[in-house]
Amino acid sequence: MKVYFDNAATTPMNLEVVDLMANMMREDYGNPSSIHAQGRLARTKIEEARKKIALLINCAPGEIFFTSGGTEADNMAIRKSVSDLGVKHIISSAIEHHAVSHTIEDLEKAGLIESHMLNIHPNGQIDTQHLEELLKTHSNVLVCLMHANNEIGSMIDIDHVAQLCKANNALFQCDTVQTMGHYAFDLSKTYISFLAASAHKFNGPKGVGFIYINHETKITPYLTGGSQERNMRGGTENVYGIVGLAKALEISYTNLEADKLRIDILRKYMAEELTKTIPGILFNGDLDGRSLYTVLNVNFPPSPISEMILFKLDIAGIAASGGSACTSGTDVGSHVLTALKVDPNRPSVRFSFGIQNTKEEVDYVVGKLKEMFVS
Ligand code: PLP
């Protein structure tokens, strides 16, 4: 049996999206900047994609800019806030994705900003009181907090954080790479300055994403060059990727609530079965609280096979990912689990679910883990 439980890393592409993109690659090869019919057709497809996305997340099409993915969108939001919007302080957390944390570190090293890391509860939830205190005592602030953590699944209360930022005149950058296509967004109600999204996390193609920039947030071009993306990002557009992204988002929105319900049941079922089967098992994150329904981060008891779990799972045809807390500053373990002070002697594995997963697959994985951990 082959089981893919690494959907937080990337998702398999929806076949309807594959067909749409393949047909376009065969037929519609025009450059969207060309003025002839083929060029105009490509331009129309991009603008239709933009409108579709804007309609789904309830913002204006002019607030969407296509990028090469989540990393670029995160970089653009953070770097432009500093260079164009006078940001001097960045409030963030130690469990952000490296696309955010390394960008902040880079800017701090260059002496351009001072960063402030929020206290985090052991279940991965941020200390909102600390956020409020920092917001009240600093000005020219950008808050960078991810909607859902890609390793442990803990989620912020996005509306609450947005309200706090607005009330304190701070910009808010939210990495929604793990939640776009999995949760409904209404950006007319949630006040966010920048939002980052990536197509390959919702059954779309890799190497394409978008940044939402609130119309009140005015920045200068990120990539200088041609006048693509209304001068904000020069370079011939990834037309096929953009069209595939919009289609994948549209499909995920059609089935959003049903998929969410089904996958959540699957995740809870796996947690229960593992608890029954393997003595001493724990779960990293906020399993029964505010958590991404696609991520189950399992914390196994110390075992002689600790270093071998992912390898053994791979041999059994199971794709998952892992990373334990670091024991020393030089270890390249998980920065998230280290920040949460998870015992480094207990190995952790992230199982992340997608629309294609079944209960039979969960049973198969639990059976294999039982063979490994229960003699
Ligand atoms: N942010 C989060 C939370 C992610 O999980 C990822 C990808 O794993 C990224 C950003 C980077 O996105 P991309 O692969 O599209 O650059």
PDB file of C-alpha atoms in Angstrom, residues 25 28 74 86 91 94 105 115 127 148 176 191 202 205 225 239 250 269 296 302 310 335 348:
ATOM      1  CA  MET A  25       0.271  24.722 -22.699  1.00  0.00           C
ATOM      2  CA  ASP A  28      -2.491  29.108 -25.612  1.00  0.00           C
ATOM      3  CA  ASP A  74       6.283  36.591   2.552  1.00  0.00           C
ATOM      4  CA  GLY A  86       8.656  52.976   7.612  1.00  0.00           C
ATOM      5  CA  ILE A  91       6.525  41.477  16.155  1.00  0.00           C
ATOM      6  CA  ALA A  94       9.789  31.701  17.031  1.00  0.00           C
ATOM      7  CA  GLU A 105      16.625  37.948  10.790  1.00  0.00           C
ATOM      8  CA  SER A 115      12.401  42.173  16.163  1.00  0.00           C
ATOM      9  CA  ASP A 127       0.257  34.902  24.008  1.00  0.00           C
ATOM     10  CA  ALA A 148      -1.685  28.054  10.928  1.00  0.00           C
ATOM     11  CA  THR A 176      -1.942  31.750   5.075  1.00  0.00           C
ATOM     12  CA  TYR A 191      -8.320  43.613   8.312  1.00  0.00           C
ATOM     13  CA  PHE A 202      -4.407  23.234  -2.187  1.00  0.00           C
ATOM     14  CA  PRO A 205       0.692  23.605  -9.245  1.00  0.00           C
ATOM     15  CA  GLY A 225      11.549  45.129 -14.926  1.00  0.00           C
ATOM     16  CA  VAL A 239       0.230  32.019 -17.096  1.00  0.00           C
ATOM     17  CA  GLU A 250     -12.224  27.374  -6.986  1.00  0.00           C
ATOM     18  CA  TYR A 269      -9.672   8.957  14.457  1.00  0.00           C
ATOM     19  CA  LEU A 296      -1.444  15.598  13.293  1.00  0.00           C
ATOM     20  CA  PRO A 302      11.723   7.409  23.481  1.00  0.00           C
ATOM     21  CA  LEU A 310      10.664   8.009   8.862  1.00  0.00           C
ATOM     22  CA  HIS A 335      12.925  25.103  15.179  1.00  0.00           C
ATOM     23  CA  SER A 348       8.030  13.524  16.441  1.00  0.00           C
TER      24      SER A 348
END
